[in-house]
Amino acid sequence: MRIDILTLFPNMFNGVFEESIIKRAIENKKVEINIIDFRKYTTDPHNKVDDEPFGGGAGMVLMCQPIFDAVKDLKTKDSKVILLTPSGIPYKQKMAFDLSKEKHLIIICGHYEGFDDRISTIVDLEVSIGDYVLTGGEVPAMAITDSIVRLLPGVIREESFIEDSFSKESYILDYPSYTHPREYEGLKVPEVLLNGDHKKIDEWRRNEAIKRTKERRPDLLK
Ligand code: ADE
């Protein structure tokens, strides 16, 4: 898979894909990630990429031209174009699974007040990572890239993500996990996990996962 991330702040990505699982995925050629400064596509003599909103209002709006030209330049018949905006549809694990099947993603990060809405006409998906407003799409681009790359074949063991809180099989939260020591500052590991009875362990984990989901995310059980 190839992922092209269009941003006005490429330095924000310094280091994020250079550690741990994503770094290994890049080294093993499971994914190619390109961080592209879309200011280089502007035809404005002063390198402008944004302007005041028609009708008035606070802040600046990203103009069509640099983004249209960048997408035209990068897009192939296999590309899926994603625009990150708090007004997008909510990003979920299901979308991560679907996007992990694509060959090429072009992810556009907004910044400032927003985009000229005509940019919607050249994108396949407008996505929000949650009901809060960040200063731009860079952190969301890191989050969705990370969530997609870990699902690519050969990046992590498939068993690892089948047991995730939001796997293909389940939309309930993960059960609690423990490791050594058995007691730490008076806090004990639940007895059931120590006796090797796997039927009992599975049952306990399932019940704990449901209990946690009821407490924290009752919406998932509806
Ligand atoms: N840009 C700013 N906030 C965002 C959010 N919550 N999701 C996606 N893009 C954003």
PDB file of C-alpha atoms and ligand atoms in Angstrom:
ATOM      1  CA  MET A   1       0.000   0.000   0.000  1.00  0.00           C
ATOM      2  CA  ARG A   2       1.022   3.588  -0.627  1.00  0.00           C
ATOM      3  CA  ILE A   3      -0.206   6.438   1.571  1.00  0.00           C
ATOM      4  CA  ASP A   4       0.331  10.050   0.468  1.00  0.00           C
ATOM      5  CA  ILE A   5      -0.389  12.611   3.169  1.00  0.00           C
ATOM      6  CA  LEU A   6      -0.959  16.182   1.976  1.00  0.00           C
ATOM      7  CA  THR A   7      -0.189  18.761   4.648  1.00  0.00           C
ATOM      8  CA  LEU A   8       1.039  22.324   5.100  1.00  0.00           C
ATOM      9  CA  PHE A   9       3.075  21.214   8.130  1.00  0.00           C
ATOM     10  CA  PRO A  10       5.246  18.275   7.062  1.00  0.00           C
ATOM     11  CA  ASN A  11       7.561  18.730  10.068  1.00  0.00           C
ATOM     12  CA  MET A  12       4.711  17.685  12.359  1.00  0.00           C
ATOM     13  CA  PHE A  13       5.247  14.162  11.018  1.00  0.00           C
ATOM     14  CA  ASN A  14       8.930  14.052  12.001  1.00  0.00           C
ATOM     15  CA  GLY A  15       9.538  10.866  13.873  1.00  0.00           C
ATOM     16  CA  VAL A  16       5.970   9.545  14.112  1.00  0.00           C
ATOM     17  CA  PHE A  17       6.406   6.805  11.541  1.00  0.00           C
ATOM     18  CA  GLU A  18      10.015   6.151  12.519  1.00  0.00           C
ATOM     19  CA  GLU A  19       9.418   3.942  15.542  1.00  0.00           C
ATOM     20  CA  SER A  20       8.105   0.516  16.381  1.00  0.00           C
ATOM     21  CA  ILE A  21       5.527  -1.294  14.213  1.00  0.00           C
ATOM     22  CA  ILE A  22       5.042   1.369  11.511  1.00  0.00           C
ATOM     23  CA  LYS A  23       8.796   1.789  11.078  1.00  0.00           C
ATOM     24  CA  ARG A  24       9.117  -1.979  10.602  1.00  0.00           C
ATOM     25  CA  ALA A  25       6.205  -2.039   8.135  1.00  0.00           C
ATOM     26  CA  ILE A  26       7.958   0.626   6.043  1.00  0.00           C
ATOM     27  CA  GLU A  27      11.309  -1.179   6.212  1.00  0.00           C
ATOM     28  CA  ASN A  28       9.627  -4.446   5.185  1.00  0.00           C
ATOM     29  CA  LYS A  29       7.940  -2.670   2.230  1.00  0.00           C
ATOM     30  CA  LYS A  30       4.417  -3.390   3.469  1.00  0.00           C
ATOM     31  CA  VAL A  31       3.678   0.317   3.099  1.00  0.00           C
ATOM     32  CA  GLU A  32       5.189   3.438   1.584  1.00  0.00           C
ATOM     33  CA  ILE A  33       4.274   6.684   3.347  1.00  0.00           C
ATOM     34  CA  ASN A  34       4.929  10.029   1.660  1.00  0.00           C
ATOM     35  CA  ILE A  35       4.508  13.341   3.463  1.00  0.00           C
ATOM     36  CA  ILE A  36       3.839  16.011   0.862  1.00  0.00           C
ATOM     37  CA  ASP A  37       3.763  19.766   1.474  1.00  0.00           C
ATOM     38  CA  PHE A  38       0.865  20.840  -0.750  1.00  0.00           C
ATOM     39  CA  ARG A  39       2.011  24.467  -0.680  1.00  0.00           C
ATOM     40  CA  LYS A  40       4.397  23.432  -3.431  1.00  0.00           C
ATOM     41  CA  TYR A  41       1.386  23.100  -5.756  1.00  0.00           C
ATOM     42  CA  THR A  42       0.209  26.709  -5.350  1.00  0.00           C
ATOM     43  CA  THR A  43       0.340  28.895  -8.440  1.00  0.00           C
ATOM     44  CA  ASP A  44       0.006  32.045  -6.323  1.00  0.00           C
ATOM     45  CA  PRO A  45       3.052  34.369  -6.650  1.00  0.00           C
ATOM     46  CA  HIS A  46       3.127  34.760  -2.837  1.00  0.00           C
ATOM     47  CA  ASN A  47       2.654  31.028  -2.199  1.00  0.00           C
ATOM     48  CA  LYS A  48      -0.787  31.618  -0.726  1.00  0.00           C
ATOM     49  CA  VAL A  49      -2.945  28.564  -0.065  1.00  0.00           C
ATOM     50  CA  ASP A  50      -5.816  30.167   1.845  1.00  0.00           C
ATOM     51  CA  ASP A  51      -8.027  33.233   1.704  1.00  0.00           C
ATOM     52  CA  GLU A  52     -10.861  34.993   3.531  1.00  0.00           C
ATOM     53  CA  PRO A  53     -14.283  33.327   3.461  1.00  0.00           C
ATOM     54  CA  PHE A  54     -16.915  34.708   1.090  1.00  0.00           C
ATOM     55  CA  GLY A  55     -19.749  36.130   3.187  1.00  0.00           C
ATOM     56  CA  GLY A  56     -17.363  37.064   6.004  1.00  0.00           C
ATOM     57  CA  GLY A  57     -16.500  35.269   9.225  1.00  0.00           C
ATOM     58  CA  ALA A  58     -13.475  34.363  11.290  1.00  0.00           C
ATOM     59  CA  GLY A  59     -10.346  32.657  10.006  1.00  0.00           C
ATOM     60  CA  MET A  60      -9.026  31.648   6.630  1.00  0.00           C
ATOM     61  CA  VAL A  61     -10.284  29.008   4.200  1.00  0.00           C
ATOM     62  CA  LEU A  62      -8.082  26.668   2.168  1.00  0.00           C
ATOM     63  CA  MET A  63      -8.400  27.395  -1.537  1.00  0.00           C
ATOM     64  CA  CYS A  64      -9.274  24.853  -4.215  1.00  0.00           C
ATOM     65  CA  GLN A  65      -6.298  25.295  -6.550  1.00  0.00           C
ATOM     66  CA  PRO A  66      -3.354  23.799  -4.590  1.00  0.00           C
ATOM     67  CA  ILE A  67      -5.415  20.806  -3.430  1.00  0.00           C
ATOM     68  CA  PHE A  68      -7.055  20.180  -6.818  1.00  0.00           C
ATOM     69  CA  ASP A  69      -3.632  20.238  -8.499  1.00  0.00           C
ATOM     70  CA  ALA A  70      -1.982  18.038  -5.867  1.00  0.00           C
ATOM     71  CA  VAL A  71      -4.725  15.415  -6.150  1.00  0.00           C
ATOM     72  CA  LYS A  72      -4.609  15.534  -9.973  1.00  0.00           C
ATOM     73  CA  ASP A  73      -0.858  14.975  -9.796  1.00  0.00           C
ATOM     74  CA  LEU A  74      -0.957  12.047  -7.361  1.00  0.00           C
ATOM     75  CA  LYS A  75      -4.196  10.278  -8.222  1.00  0.00           C
ATOM     76  CA  THR A  76      -4.247   7.027 -10.175  1.00  0.00           C
ATOM     77  CA  LYS A  77      -7.115   4.668 -10.981  1.00  0.00           C
ATOM     78  CA  ASP A  78      -6.403   2.887  -7.668  1.00  0.00           C
ATOM     79  CA  SER A  79      -6.534   5.925  -5.407  1.00  0.00           C
ATOM     80  CA  LYS A  80      -8.980   6.670  -2.631  1.00  0.00           C
ATOM     81  CA  VAL A  81      -8.972  10.315  -1.539  1.00  0.00           C
ATOM     82  CA  ILE A  82      -9.750  11.136   2.098  1.00  0.00           C
ATOM     83  CA  LEU A  83     -10.306  14.590   3.530  1.00  0.00           C
ATOM     84  CA  LEU A  84      -9.893  15.046   7.274  1.00  0.00           C
ATOM     85  CA  THR A  85     -12.381  17.416   8.837  1.00  0.00           C
ATOM     86  CA  PRO A  86     -14.372  17.556  12.086  1.00  0.00           C
ATOM     87  CA  SER A  87     -17.471  17.699   9.842  1.00  0.00           C
ATOM     88  CA  GLY A  88     -16.703  14.292   8.308  1.00  0.00           C
ATOM     89  CA  ILE A  89     -18.302  10.928   9.004  1.00  0.00           C
ATOM     90  CA  PRO A  90     -17.019   9.270  12.209  1.00  0.00           C
ATOM     91  CA  TYR A  91     -13.909   7.124  11.751  1.00  0.00           C
ATOM     92  CA  LYS A  92     -14.394   3.605  13.109  1.00  0.00           C
ATOM     93  CA  GLN A  93     -12.423   0.346  13.120  1.00  0.00           C
ATOM     94  CA  LYS A  94     -14.694  -0.942  10.324  1.00  0.00           C
ATOM     95  CA  MET A  95     -13.436   1.911   8.127  1.00  0.00           C
ATOM     96  CA  ALA A  96      -9.828   1.032   9.044  1.00  0.00           C
ATOM     97  CA  PHE A  97     -10.459  -2.557   7.868  1.00  0.00           C
ATOM     98  CA  ASP A  98     -12.056  -1.369   4.618  1.00  0.00           C
ATOM     99  CA  LEU A  99      -9.280   1.142   3.897  1.00  0.00           C
ATOM    100  CA  SER A 100      -6.572  -1.442   4.650  1.00  0.00           C
ATOM    101  CA  LYS A 101      -7.732  -3.259   1.475  1.00  0.00           C
ATOM    102  CA  GLU A 102      -6.970  -0.260  -0.765  1.00  0.00           C
ATOM    103  CA  LYS A 103      -3.816   0.110  -2.866  1.00  0.00           C
ATOM    104  CA  HIS A 104      -3.349   3.877  -2.572  1.00  0.00           C
ATOM    105  CA  LEU A 105      -4.684   6.444  -0.125  1.00  0.00           C
ATOM    106  CA  ILE A 106      -4.365  10.196  -0.510  1.00  0.00           C
ATOM    107  CA  ILE A 107      -5.074  11.830   2.848  1.00  0.00           C
ATOM    108  CA  ILE A 108      -5.644  15.592   2.907  1.00  0.00           C
ATOM    109  CA  CYS A 109      -5.038  17.460   6.167  1.00  0.00           C
ATOM    110  CA  GLY A 110      -6.900  20.697   6.650  1.00  0.00           C
ATOM    111  CA  HIS A 111      -5.686  23.515   8.841  1.00  0.00           C
ATOM    112  CA  TYR A 112      -7.107  26.931   9.801  1.00  0.00           C
ATOM    113  CA  GLU A 113     -10.881  27.442   9.589  1.00  0.00           C
ATOM    114  CA  GLY A 114     -11.672  24.926   6.899  1.00  0.00           C
ATOM    115  CA  PHE A 115     -11.793  24.155   3.195  1.00  0.00           C
ATOM    116  CA  ASP A 116     -13.479  25.623   0.196  1.00  0.00           C
ATOM    117  CA  ASP A 117     -16.421  23.215  -0.004  1.00  0.00           C
ATOM    118  CA  ARG A 118     -15.802  22.555  -3.713  1.00  0.00           C
ATOM    119  CA  ILE A 119     -12.866  20.382  -2.579  1.00  0.00           C
ATOM    120  CA  SER A 120     -15.532  17.820  -1.572  1.00  0.00           C
ATOM    121  CA  THR A 121     -16.123  17.151  -5.263  1.00  0.00           C
ATOM    122  CA  ILE A 122     -12.687  15.536  -5.666  1.00  0.00           C
ATOM    123  CA  VAL A 123     -12.656  13.411  -2.505  1.00  0.00           C
ATOM    124  CA  ASP A 124     -14.153   9.973  -1.863  1.00  0.00           C
ATOM    125  CA  LEU A 125     -14.565  10.283   1.901  1.00  0.00           C
ATOM    126  CA  GLU A 126     -14.682  13.084   4.460  1.00  0.00           C
ATOM    127  CA  VAL A 127     -13.664  11.697   7.820  1.00  0.00           C
ATOM    128  CA  SER A 128     -13.616  12.911  11.440  1.00  0.00           C
ATOM    129  CA  ILE A 129     -11.740  11.080  14.178  1.00  0.00           C
ATOM    130  CA  GLY A 130     -14.028  12.346  16.936  1.00  0.00           C
ATOM    131  CA  ASP A 131     -16.321  15.035  18.214  1.00  0.00           C
ATOM    132  CA  TYR A 132     -13.634  17.555  19.108  1.00  0.00           C
ATOM    133  CA  VAL A 133     -11.786  20.133  17.059  1.00  0.00           C
ATOM    134  CA  LEU A 134      -8.038  19.876  16.559  1.00  0.00           C
ATOM    135  CA  THR A 135      -5.839  22.572  15.036  1.00  0.00           C
ATOM    136  CA  GLY A 136      -5.636  20.565  11.820  1.00  0.00           C
ATOM    137  CA  GLY A 137      -5.871  17.181  10.160  1.00  0.00           C
ATOM    138  CA  GLU A 138      -2.264  16.187  10.914  1.00  0.00           C
ATOM    139  CA  VAL A 139      -2.907  14.335  14.180  1.00  0.00           C
ATOM    140  CA  PRO A 140      -5.987  12.605  12.650  1.00  0.00           C
ATOM    141  CA  ALA A 141      -3.842  11.614   9.623  1.00  0.00           C
ATOM    142  CA  MET A 142      -1.291  10.028  11.982  1.00  0.00           C
ATOM    143  CA  ALA A 143      -4.067   8.203  13.840  1.00  0.00           C
ATOM    144  CA  ILE A 144      -5.794   6.780  10.788  1.00  0.00           C
ATOM    145  CA  THR A 145      -2.515   5.879   9.072  1.00  0.00           C
ATOM    146  CA  ASP A 146      -1.393   3.995  12.183  1.00  0.00           C
ATOM    147  CA  SER A 147      -4.725   2.170  12.503  1.00  0.00           C
ATOM    148  CA  ILE A 148      -4.621   1.091   8.826  1.00  0.00           C
ATOM    149  CA  VAL A 149      -0.957   0.082   8.609  1.00  0.00           C
ATOM    150  CA  ARG A 150      -1.201  -2.290  11.592  1.00  0.00           C
ATOM    151  CA  LEU A 151      -3.947  -4.180   9.707  1.00  0.00           C
ATOM    152  CA  LEU A 152      -1.896  -4.738   6.536  1.00  0.00           C
ATOM    153  CA  PRO A 153      -0.981  -8.383   5.945  1.00  0.00           C
ATOM    154  CA  GLY A 154       2.289  -9.319   7.658  1.00  0.00           C
ATOM    155  CA  VAL A 155       2.541  -6.211   9.851  1.00  0.00           C
ATOM    156  CA  ILE A 156       1.300  -7.732  13.109  1.00  0.00           C
ATOM    157  CA  ARG A 157      -0.028 -11.224  13.801  1.00  0.00           C
ATOM    158  CA  GLU A 158      -3.699 -11.443  12.858  1.00  0.00           C
ATOM    159  CA  GLU A 159      -4.574 -12.956  16.277  1.00  0.00           C
ATOM    160  CA  SER A 160      -3.451  -9.657  17.787  1.00  0.00           C
ATOM    161  CA  PHE A 161      -6.142  -7.656  16.094  1.00  0.00           C
ATOM    162  CA  ILE A 162      -8.895 -10.279  16.248  1.00  0.00           C
ATOM    163  CA  GLU A 163      -8.809  -9.682  20.005  1.00  0.00           C
ATOM    164  CA  ASP A 164      -8.844  -5.871  19.740  1.00  0.00           C
ATOM    165  CA  SER A 165     -11.629  -3.921  21.381  1.00  0.00           C
ATOM    166  CA  PHE A 166     -13.080  -3.216  17.959  1.00  0.00           C
ATOM    167  CA  SER A 167     -12.201  -6.234  15.887  1.00  0.00           C
ATOM    168  CA  LYS A 168     -14.045  -7.623  12.880  1.00  0.00           C
ATOM    169  CA  GLU A 169     -15.788 -10.038  15.243  1.00  0.00           C
ATOM    170  CA  SER A 170     -16.661  -7.869  18.182  1.00  0.00           C
ATOM    171  CA  TYR A 171     -17.625  -4.344  18.917  1.00  0.00           C
ATOM    172  CA  ILE A 172     -17.159  -4.549  22.652  1.00  0.00           C
ATOM    173  CA  LEU A 173     -14.235  -3.299  24.710  1.00  0.00           C
ATOM    174  CA  ASP A 174     -11.207  -5.441  25.448  1.00  0.00           C
ATOM    175  CA  TYR A 175     -11.043  -7.522  28.632  1.00  0.00           C
ATOM    176  CA  PRO A 176      -8.530  -6.440  31.317  1.00  0.00           C
ATOM    177  CA  SER A 177      -4.997  -7.886  31.104  1.00  0.00           C
ATOM    178  CA  TYR A 178      -2.383  -8.447  33.815  1.00  0.00           C
ATOM    179  CA  THR A 179       1.273  -9.478  33.961  1.00  0.00           C
ATOM    180  CA  HIS A 180       3.935 -10.140  36.604  1.00  0.00           C
ATOM    181  CA  PRO A 181       4.106  -9.708  39.540  1.00  0.00           C
ATOM    182  CA  ARG A 182       1.032 -11.425  40.980  1.00  0.00           C
ATOM    183  CA  GLU A 183       0.753  -8.742  43.637  1.00  0.00           C
ATOM    184  CA  TYR A 184       1.874  -5.121  43.336  1.00  0.00           C
ATOM    185  CA  GLU A 185       1.426  -2.578  46.133  1.00  0.00           C
ATOM    186  CA  GLY A 186      -1.374  -4.732  47.551  1.00  0.00           C
ATOM    187  CA  LEU A 187      -3.157  -5.033  44.179  1.00  0.00           C
ATOM    188  CA  LYS A 188      -3.729  -8.678  43.236  1.00  0.00           C
ATOM    189  CA  VAL A 189      -4.157 -10.299  39.842  1.00  0.00           C
ATOM    190  CA  PRO A 190      -7.604 -12.002  39.691  1.00  0.00           C
ATOM    191  CA  GLU A 191      -7.235 -15.580  40.925  1.00  0.00           C
ATOM    192  CA  VAL A 192      -9.027 -17.096  37.897  1.00  0.00           C
ATOM    193  CA  LEU A 193      -6.162 -16.067  35.576  1.00  0.00           C
ATOM    194  CA  LEU A 194      -3.575 -17.980  37.621  1.00  0.00           C
ATOM    195  CA  ASN A 195      -4.988 -21.500  37.632  1.00  0.00           C
ATOM    196  CA  GLY A 196      -4.640 -22.441  33.942  1.00  0.00           C
ATOM    197  CA  ASP A 197      -8.329 -23.361  33.460  1.00  0.00           C
ATOM    198  CA  HIS A 198      -8.810 -21.916  29.988  1.00  0.00           C
ATOM    199  CA  LYS A 199     -12.547 -22.426  29.840  1.00  0.00           C
ATOM    200  CA  LYS A 200     -12.947 -20.441  33.080  1.00  0.00           C
ATOM    201  CA  ILE A 201     -10.467 -17.810  31.852  1.00  0.00           C
ATOM    202  CA  ASP A 202     -12.365 -17.292  28.575  1.00  0.00           C
ATOM    203  CA  GLU A 203     -15.646 -17.016  30.444  1.00  0.00           C
ATOM    204  CA  TRP A 204     -14.192 -14.518  32.926  1.00  0.00           C
ATOM    205  CA  ARG A 205     -12.677 -12.413  30.128  1.00  0.00           C
ATOM    206  CA  ARG A 206     -15.921 -12.315  28.200  1.00  0.00           C
ATOM    207  CA  ASN A 207     -17.885 -11.267  31.306  1.00  0.00           C
ATOM    208  CA  GLU A 208     -15.343  -8.577  32.186  1.00  0.00           C
ATOM    209  CA  ALA A 209     -15.412  -7.249  28.625  1.00  0.00           C
ATOM    210  CA  ILE A 210     -19.210  -7.002  28.717  1.00  0.00           C
ATOM    211  CA  LYS A 211     -19.159  -5.407  32.195  1.00  0.00           C
ATOM    212  CA  ARG A 212     -16.627  -2.815  31.045  1.00  0.00           C
ATOM    213  CA  THR A 213     -18.574  -2.095  27.860  1.00  0.00           C
ATOM    214  CA  LYS A 214     -21.822  -1.640  29.871  1.00  0.00           C
ATOM    215  CA  GLU A 215     -20.075   0.822  32.194  1.00  0.00           C
ATOM    216  CA  ARG A 216     -18.004   2.765  29.668  1.00  0.00           C
ATOM    217  CA  ARG A 217     -19.675   2.372  26.281  1.00  0.00           C
ATOM    218  CA  PRO A 218     -23.319   1.278  26.704  1.00  0.00           C
ATOM    219  CA  ASP A 219     -23.934   2.613  23.158  1.00  0.00           C
ATOM    220  CA  LEU A 220     -21.937  -0.342  21.739  1.00  0.00           C
ATOM    221  CA  LEU A 221     -24.305  -2.920  23.237  1.00  0.00           C
ATOM    222  CA  LYS A 222     -27.449  -1.485  21.623  1.00  0.00           C
TER     223      LYS A 222
HETATM  224  N1  ADE B   1      -9.424  18.418  11.877  1.00  0.00           N
HETATM  225  C1  ADE B   1      -9.646  19.090  13.021  1.00  0.00           C
HETATM  226  N2  ADE B   1     -10.312  18.340  13.903  1.00  0.00           N
HETATM  227  C2  ADE B   1     -10.518  17.126  13.294  1.00  0.00           C
HETATM  228  C3  ADE B   1     -11.156  15.923  13.683  1.00  0.00           C
HETATM  229  N3  ADE B   1     -11.737  15.786  14.875  1.00  0.00           N
HETATM  230  N4  ADE B   1     -11.173  14.914  12.793  1.00  0.00           N
HETATM  231  C4  ADE B   1     -10.612  15.047  11.575  1.00  0.00           C
HETATM  232  N5  ADE B   1     -10.006  16.150  11.154  1.00  0.00           N
HETATM  233  C5  ADE B   1      -9.958  17.188  11.994  1.00  0.00           C
END
